[in-house]
């Protein structure tokens, strides 16, 4: 296995180490991508992009499809509940069960942006729908997606991102995503060790790979927290190592977002760097075929 550039959960103390990978892989000489220099610079510095109300016409069909998936996948491992009750928390792999979601995450307004940022063809490593019902949707702790994908799935380098669409309004009271702009330039090497089948509990409530309070104080010493809010149809892209989390939904409005993780075809997972075995395919796809823009 390749040397571990980003060790975490290897039994040592928690520490902050510098990022060793680029943020943007696009060829600087190639000006044919959909993102302009201002957008590329913002993503490089902050680790995310927001496209307000980019595809509102797709919201209602995707919401209807989400309800059908809840019924279609009942009893399967792809449906994950909240940590303390049976309220639905996440639907995994909607792209594998729904033509509507498959086509959305190959949409000509979405996929070319991803390809430009990652500088290559990409495959869909994971897709999911995060569900926060009114008053009952629970929080997600601060974390870097890459830390989990590296430790538990074997993703070697930081050459991946998540694209997601708001399926209803995301406002300050219904548990929006919080990000720490610029935190993607750091890597939190977490303490602890990963147990067998850790995903069975972590998908409901993540405890490993969650930075400690003193570490977060250090990260926030000269950085702010930003809430990502917007109307239905808003597209968001965030970098794989950006620290993010979300609070409980304390409002009477549900929050629902559909997400897809894209990984470069040049960054295919190896053996996990800190877990006994890889997670199931619905969390890290074994199909590394490049995805193409939907006609």
C-alpha positions as MATLAB code, in Angstrom:
seq = 'XXXXXXXXXXXXXXXXXXXXXXXXXXXXXXXXXXXXXXXXXXXXXXXXXXXXXXXXXXXXXXXXXXXXXXXXXXXXXXXXXXXXXXXXXXXXXXXXXXXXXXXXXXXXXXXXXXXXXXXXXXXXXXXXXXXXXXXXXXXXXXXXXXXXXXXXXXXXXXXXXXXXXXXXXXXXXXXXXXXXXXXXXXXXXXXXXXXXXXXXXXXXXXXXXXXXXXXXXXXXXXXXXXXXXXXXXXXXXXXXXXXXXXXXXXXXXXXXXXXXXXXXXXXXXXXXXXXXXXXXXXXXXXXXXXXXXXX';
ca = [
       0.000    0.000    0.000;
       1.150    3.579   -0.684;
       2.645    5.475    2.244;
      -0.044    7.167    4.318;
       0.186   10.916    3.714;
      -2.768   11.609    6.006;
      -2.595    9.263    9.017;
      -5.584    9.364   11.359;
      -7.070    7.081   14.010;
      -3.767    5.269   14.400;
      -3.747    5.393   18.179;
      -1.763    8.613   18.532;
      -2.778   12.021   19.793;
      -4.897   14.345   17.690;
      -3.004   16.918   15.658;
      -3.386   19.413   12.820;
      -1.162   18.809    9.809;
      -0.899   20.787    6.542;
      -2.709   19.742    3.410;
      -0.330   18.221    0.852;
      -2.632   18.213   -2.199;
      -3.928   20.932   -4.534;
      -7.449   22.242   -4.017;
      -8.146   22.703   -7.743;
      -6.791   20.296  -10.340;
      -7.917   22.182  -13.450;
      -5.224   23.073  -15.941;
      -4.619   26.843  -15.479;
      -4.165   27.164  -19.245;
      -7.605   25.638  -19.936;
     -10.269   28.347  -19.889;
     -13.079   26.231  -21.326;
     -14.718   25.103  -18.079;
     -17.975   26.620  -16.779;
     -16.310   28.281  -13.762;
     -14.637   31.657  -14.195;
     -11.449   32.812  -12.477;
     -13.353   34.521   -9.655;
     -15.268   31.350   -8.825;
     -12.125   29.230   -8.996;
     -10.305   31.624   -6.682;
     -13.188   31.591   -4.179;
     -13.269   27.789   -4.155;
      -9.500   27.594   -3.733;
      -9.591   29.965   -0.749;
     -12.839   28.911    0.920;
     -13.486   25.306   -0.132;
     -17.048   25.669   -1.411;
     -19.289   27.301   -4.028;
     -22.987   28.220   -3.960;
     -25.174   28.543   -7.068;
     -28.477   30.094   -5.862;
     -31.657   28.555   -7.303;
     -29.731   27.006  -10.201;
     -32.193   24.193  -10.974;
     -35.547   24.912   -9.274;
     -37.510   23.025  -11.939;
     -35.982   19.733  -10.760;
     -36.903   20.088   -7.107;
     -40.450   18.737   -7.164;
     -39.627   15.651   -9.295;
     -36.723   14.805   -6.984;
     -38.861   15.258   -3.869;
     -41.491   12.918   -5.310;
     -38.750   10.426   -6.172;
     -37.420   10.655   -2.610;
     -40.769    9.582   -1.198;
     -40.867    6.613   -3.564;
     -37.351    5.594   -2.494;
     -38.393    5.605    1.163;
     -41.027    3.010    0.322;
     -38.949    1.078   -2.208;
     -35.945    0.640    0.098;
     -37.833   -0.072    3.314;
     -35.915   -2.578    5.438;
     -32.650   -2.202    3.517;
     -29.311   -1.049    4.905;
     -29.381    1.982    2.610;
     -32.016    3.559    4.874;
     -30.389    4.951    8.040;
     -32.362    6.218   11.030;
     -31.669    8.890   13.627;
     -29.475    7.863   16.596;
     -32.247    7.661   19.197;
     -35.386    6.720   17.269;
     -36.580    5.315   13.943;
     -36.984    8.666   12.190;
     -35.351    8.559    8.750;
     -31.941   10.277    8.686;
     -30.385    9.305    5.353;
     -31.203    7.427    2.149;
     -28.016    6.097    0.574;
     -27.398    5.323   -3.090;
     -30.415    7.053   -4.674;
     -28.469    7.057   -7.959;
     -28.471    3.268   -7.893;
     -32.250    3.001   -7.550;
     -33.609    6.074   -9.328;
     -33.222    7.229  -12.913;
     -34.188   10.757  -11.844;
     -31.311   11.013   -9.373;
     -28.930    9.270  -11.763;
     -29.673   11.857  -14.430;
     -29.578   14.803  -12.042;
     -26.072   13.999  -10.870;
     -24.995   13.818  -14.534;
     -26.782   17.068  -15.385;
     -24.971   19.382  -17.857;
     -25.204   22.190  -15.288;
     -23.513   20.034  -12.620;
     -21.041   17.481  -13.982;
     -18.827   19.875  -16.008;
     -18.223   21.958  -12.865;
     -17.094   18.849  -11.019;
     -14.820   17.763  -13.855;
     -13.234   21.204  -14.040;
     -12.461   21.354  -10.314;
     -11.067   17.817  -10.192;
      -9.264   18.132  -13.516;
     -10.278   14.713  -14.825;
     -13.086   12.315  -15.504;
     -14.888   11.348  -12.321;
     -16.968    8.514  -10.943;
     -19.735    8.692   -8.365;
     -18.320    7.253   -5.186;
     -21.453    7.777   -3.108;
     -24.884    9.390   -3.287;
     -27.355   10.091   -0.517;
     -30.358   12.126    0.601;
     -30.028   13.750    4.016;
     -33.349   14.164    5.756;
     -34.004   16.462    8.732;
     -37.700   16.402    9.611;
     -39.220   19.303   11.475;
     -38.287   19.315   15.191;
     -36.726   15.807   15.008;
     -33.754   16.072   12.627;
     -30.554   15.656   14.604;
     -27.121   17.223   14.241;
     -23.998   16.119   12.392;
     -20.763   16.793   14.311;
     -17.846   18.752   12.865;
     -15.880   16.517   10.516;
     -13.932   16.284    7.282;
     -15.428   13.838    4.794;
     -11.968   13.004    3.506;
     -10.834   11.787    6.919;
     -13.519    9.090    6.871;
     -13.079    8.257    3.188;
      -9.313    7.954    3.687;
      -9.381    5.944    6.897;
     -12.379    3.693    6.203;
     -12.571    3.548    2.384;
      -8.930    3.916    1.332;
      -9.238    7.144   -0.694;
      -5.550    8.077   -1.064;
      -5.569   11.810   -1.912;
      -7.752   14.904   -1.597;
      -9.163   14.835   -5.120;
     -12.889   14.534   -4.475;
     -15.863   16.771   -3.706;
     -19.553   16.707   -2.863;
     -22.241   18.393   -4.966;
     -25.709   18.812   -3.481;
     -29.056   20.399   -4.171;
     -31.518   21.890   -1.683;
     -34.884   20.148   -2.029;
     -36.560   22.704    0.215;
     -35.504   25.969    1.786;
     -32.415   25.720    3.983;
     -32.621   28.493    6.598;
     -30.898   29.295    9.862;
     -33.357   27.350   12.029;
     -33.859   24.023   10.249;
     -30.373   22.608   10.651;
     -28.444   24.046    7.675;
     -24.928   22.998    6.806;
     -22.259   24.978    8.626;
     -18.796   25.235    7.072;
     -15.511   26.768    8.173;
     -14.119   28.572    5.120;
     -10.443   27.853    4.614;
     -10.395   24.808    6.908;
      -9.871   22.540    3.899;
      -6.229   23.663    3.895;
      -5.672   21.806    7.175;
      -6.006   18.108    7.964;
      -7.152   16.917   11.365;
      -5.394   13.687   12.272;
      -7.853   12.285   14.811;
      -7.217   10.049   17.774;
      -8.758    6.640   18.386;
      -8.973    3.455   16.330;
     -11.678    2.261   13.942;
     -13.628   -0.781   15.051;
     -15.042   -3.471   12.783;
     -18.150   -2.242   10.931;
     -17.891    1.202   12.525;
     -20.222    2.553    9.816;
     -23.238    0.812   11.379;
     -23.145    3.234   14.283;
     -21.317    6.194   12.721;
     -23.971    6.765   10.043;
     -26.458    7.370   12.842;
     -24.097    9.334   15.096;
     -20.473    9.921   14.190;
     -18.003    9.756   17.077;
     -14.722    8.698   15.453;
     -13.119   11.192   13.081;
     -14.700   14.057   15.028;
     -12.135   16.700   16.070;
     -11.865   17.426   19.775;
     -12.905   20.753   21.295;
      -9.340   22.061   21.732;
      -8.596   21.271   18.094;
     -11.702   23.099   16.922;
     -10.768   26.118   19.049;
      -7.440   26.206   17.256;
      -9.096   25.893   13.830;
     -11.538   28.687   14.685;
      -8.891   30.992   16.125;
      -8.713   32.960   12.877;
     -11.615   31.486   10.927;
     -15.382   31.988   10.969;
     -18.366   29.651   10.758;
     -20.639   30.176    7.768;
     -24.192   28.831    7.429;
     -25.087   27.710    3.917;
     -28.687   28.745    3.354;
     -30.802   29.121    0.247;
     -33.968   28.468   -1.672;
     -34.989   25.136   -3.233;
     -32.944   24.315   -6.315;
     -29.764   25.892   -4.956;
     -26.661   23.882   -5.854;
     -23.705   23.706   -3.464;
     -20.285   22.167   -3.993;
     -17.911   21.608   -1.107;
     -14.379   20.279   -1.108;
     -13.689   16.856    0.407;
     -11.557   18.128    3.308;
     -13.689   21.137    4.293;
     -14.710   20.973    7.951;
     -18.483   21.038    8.178;
     -21.373   19.994   10.397;
     -24.971   20.910   11.105;
     -27.156   21.527   14.166;
     -30.498   20.008   15.120;
     -33.566   21.097   13.212;
     -35.417   23.140   15.838;
     -37.971   24.563   13.403;
     -41.285   23.457   11.977;
     -39.756   23.188    8.494;
     -38.152   20.030    7.171;
     -34.702   20.223    5.584;
     -33.869   17.803    2.796;
     -30.832   17.790    0.495;
     -29.628   15.339   -2.164;
     -25.868   14.828   -2.356;
     -23.342   13.076   -4.564;
     -19.659   12.437   -3.928;
     -17.488   12.596   -7.031;
     -13.981   11.170   -6.976;
     -11.355   11.510   -9.692;
     -10.757    8.336  -11.696;
      -7.077    8.894  -10.827;
      -7.831    8.695   -7.089;
      -9.420    5.270   -6.763;
      -9.524    3.799   -3.262;
      -6.942    1.332   -2.047;
      -7.146   -0.774    1.093;
      -8.458    1.308    4.032;
      -5.697    3.262    5.760;
      -7.145    2.772    9.232;
      -9.961    0.237    9.243;
     -10.110   -3.583    9.164;
     -11.921   -3.713    5.818;
     -13.664   -1.406    3.304;
     -17.172   -0.198    3.932;
     -20.023   -1.586    1.769;
     -20.404   -0.524   -1.866;
     -23.376    1.737   -1.119;
     -20.927    3.930    0.848;
     -17.937    3.604   -1.481;
     -18.840    2.362   -4.947;
     -16.759   -0.391   -6.523;
     -17.784    0.869   -9.972;
     -15.082    3.334  -10.979;
     -16.377    3.889  -14.508;
     -16.353    7.548  -15.541;
     -19.781    9.155  -15.555;
     -20.905   11.130  -18.593;
     -23.192   14.123  -18.997;
     -26.838   13.139  -19.340;
     -28.325   13.811  -22.750;
];
